[in-house]
Amino acid sequence: MAIREILEAPDPRLKQISTRVEQFDDELKTLVADMFETMYDAPGIGLAAIQVGVPLRVLVIDLQPDDPDAEPEVCHHDGHEHTHQPTKREPRVFVNPEILDPSEERTLYNEGCLSVPEIYAEVERPSRIRARWQDLDGKVHEEEMDDLMAICLQHEMDHLEGILFIDHLSRLKRQMALKKLEKLRKAA
Ligand code: GNR
Ligand code: NI
């Protein structure tokens, strides 16, 4: 497993349209393992493959990433001592995801993106969706989603179409965000 570099706006690779996964092989499993490691390290609650430069329709989401400030818990069993993070991880993989019947009802959420670091803005999206996707074995799943899961899945699906959350803002707000990003980068 490896932490991969996260591409940042205005990198043109983030505008690519990702292609469907056809091979459910070890290379896909390695990509997903690396995406989880990269996402937890960042830390973030979701990551699309294109954010690490791979234009495939693959997403990972964990709405409960470990709290980086939490003290690791030490526990003893089987005669061994080991540590683990007190918050529970809920890793989810979505291959070739689709959104079905988005609700008329919309919701606003103050979004951020690992590819647009330190910029946050309110984005409006359908409140509820039905999602269909494949797992690492190619098996099809379908589920209704709401709240943060619906928001995050839609944010990640946008990445597959080369869309960033700032593309949902007015041109003025988007330009302000990109200017701020440029300034932050120069200061770093
Ligand atoms: O870590 C992330 N947080 C977040 C907050 C609100 C809405 C969407 C997100 S996803 C983001 C990680 C990321 O950039 N995924 O593409
Ligand atoms: Ni993002």
mmCIF file of C-alpha atoms in Angstrom, residues 18-87:
data_model
loop_
_atom_site.group_PDB
_atom_site.id
_atom_site.type_symbol
_atom_site.label_atom_id
_atom_site.label_comp_id
_atom_site.label_asym_id
_atom_site.label_seq_id
_atom_site.Cartn_x
_atom_site.Cartn_y
_atom_site.Cartn_z
ATOM 1 C CA SER A 18 -13.075 8.940 -16.069
ATOM 2 C CA THR A 19 -13.772 5.673 -17.886
ATOM 3 C CA ARG A 20 -15.661 2.623 -16.658
ATOM 4 C CA VAL A 21 -13.831 -0.178 -14.892
ATOM 5 C CA GLU A 22 -13.962 -3.406 -16.903
ATOM 6 C CA GLN A 23 -11.307 -5.477 -15.127
ATOM 7 C CA PHE A 24 -12.002 -6.394 -11.503
ATOM 8 C CA ASP A 25 -8.420 -7.489 -10.914
ATOM 9 C CA ASP A 26 -5.558 -7.093 -8.428
ATOM 10 C CA GLU A 27 -4.553 -3.774 -9.979
ATOM 11 C CA LEU A 28 -8.003 -2.398 -9.059
ATOM 12 C CA LYS A 29 -7.659 -3.747 -5.501
ATOM 13 C CA THR A 30 -4.247 -2.075 -5.149
ATOM 14 C CA LEU A 31 -5.640 1.212 -6.468
ATOM 15 C CA VAL A 32 -8.492 1.101 -3.929
ATOM 16 C CA ALA A 33 -6.153 0.198 -1.037
ATOM 17 C CA ASP A 34 -3.902 3.130 -1.972
ATOM 18 C CA MET A 35 -6.916 5.447 -2.271
ATOM 19 C CA PHE A 36 -8.049 4.556 1.270
ATOM 20 C CA GLU A 37 -4.546 5.096 2.625
ATOM 21 C CA THR A 38 -4.310 8.456 0.818
ATOM 22 C CA MET A 39 -7.786 9.549 1.977
ATOM 23 C CA TYR A 40 -7.196 8.642 5.653
ATOM 24 C CA ASP A 41 -3.800 10.325 5.580
ATOM 25 C CA ALA A 42 -5.154 13.585 4.091
ATOM 26 C CA PRO A 43 -7.611 13.283 5.974
ATOM 27 C CA GLY A 44 -10.828 13.358 3.960
ATOM 28 C CA ILE A 45 -14.193 11.587 3.870
ATOM 29 C CA GLY A 46 -14.062 10.638 0.178
ATOM 30 C CA LEU A 47 -11.694 10.326 -2.770
ATOM 31 C CA ALA A 48 -12.122 9.741 -6.492
ATOM 32 C CA ALA A 49 -9.433 7.885 -8.467
ATOM 33 C CA ILE A 50 -8.826 10.891 -10.726
ATOM 34 C CA GLN A 51 -7.683 12.835 -7.633
ATOM 35 C CA VAL A 52 -4.652 10.522 -7.588
ATOM 36 C CA GLY A 53 -4.323 10.792 -11.370
ATOM 37 C CA VAL A 54 -6.139 7.587 -12.367
ATOM 38 C CA PRO A 55 -9.047 8.292 -14.769
ATOM 39 C CA LEU A 56 -11.217 5.324 -13.731
ATOM 40 C CA ARG A 57 -14.761 5.347 -12.300
ATOM 41 C CA VAL A 58 -13.734 4.388 -8.755
ATOM 42 C CA LEU A 59 -14.599 6.152 -5.477
ATOM 43 C CA VAL A 60 -13.878 5.491 -1.848
ATOM 44 C CA ILE A 61 -15.884 7.017 1.008
ATOM 45 C CA ASP A 62 -15.627 6.828 4.792
ATOM 46 C CA LEU A 63 -17.800 9.321 6.637
ATOM 47 C CA GLN A 64 -16.122 8.323 9.896
ATOM 48 C CA PRO A 65 -12.426 8.651 9.237
ATOM 49 C CA ASP A 66 -10.260 8.280 12.295
ATOM 50 C CA ASP A 67 -9.951 11.388 14.400
ATOM 51 C CA PRO A 68 -6.257 12.221 13.965
ATOM 52 C CA ASP A 69 -6.170 13.872 17.407
ATOM 53 C CA ALA A 70 -7.687 10.914 19.208
ATOM 54 C CA GLU A 71 -5.407 8.999 21.542
ATOM 55 C CA PRO A 72 -4.827 5.471 20.277
ATOM 56 C CA GLU A 73 -6.297 2.877 22.630
ATOM 57 C CA VAL A 74 -4.059 0.133 23.861
ATOM 58 C CA CYS A 75 -5.692 -3.233 24.244
ATOM 59 C CA HIS A 76 -4.490 -6.678 25.202
ATOM 60 C CA HIS A 77 -5.762 -9.966 23.936
ATOM 61 C CA ASP A 78 -4.322 -13.229 22.641
ATOM 62 C CA GLY A 79 -1.325 -12.363 24.838
ATOM 63 C CA HIS A 80 -0.406 -9.454 22.524
ATOM 64 C CA GLU A 81 -0.548 -5.730 23.140
ATOM 65 C CA HIS A 82 -1.715 -3.570 20.271
ATOM 66 C CA THR A 83 -3.212 -0.164 19.654
ATOM 67 C CA HIS A 84 -6.189 0.926 17.629
ATOM 68 C CA GLN A 85 -8.027 4.152 16.920
ATOM 69 C CA PRO A 86 -11.137 4.672 19.074
ATOM 70 C CA THR A 87 -13.347 5.845 16.188
#
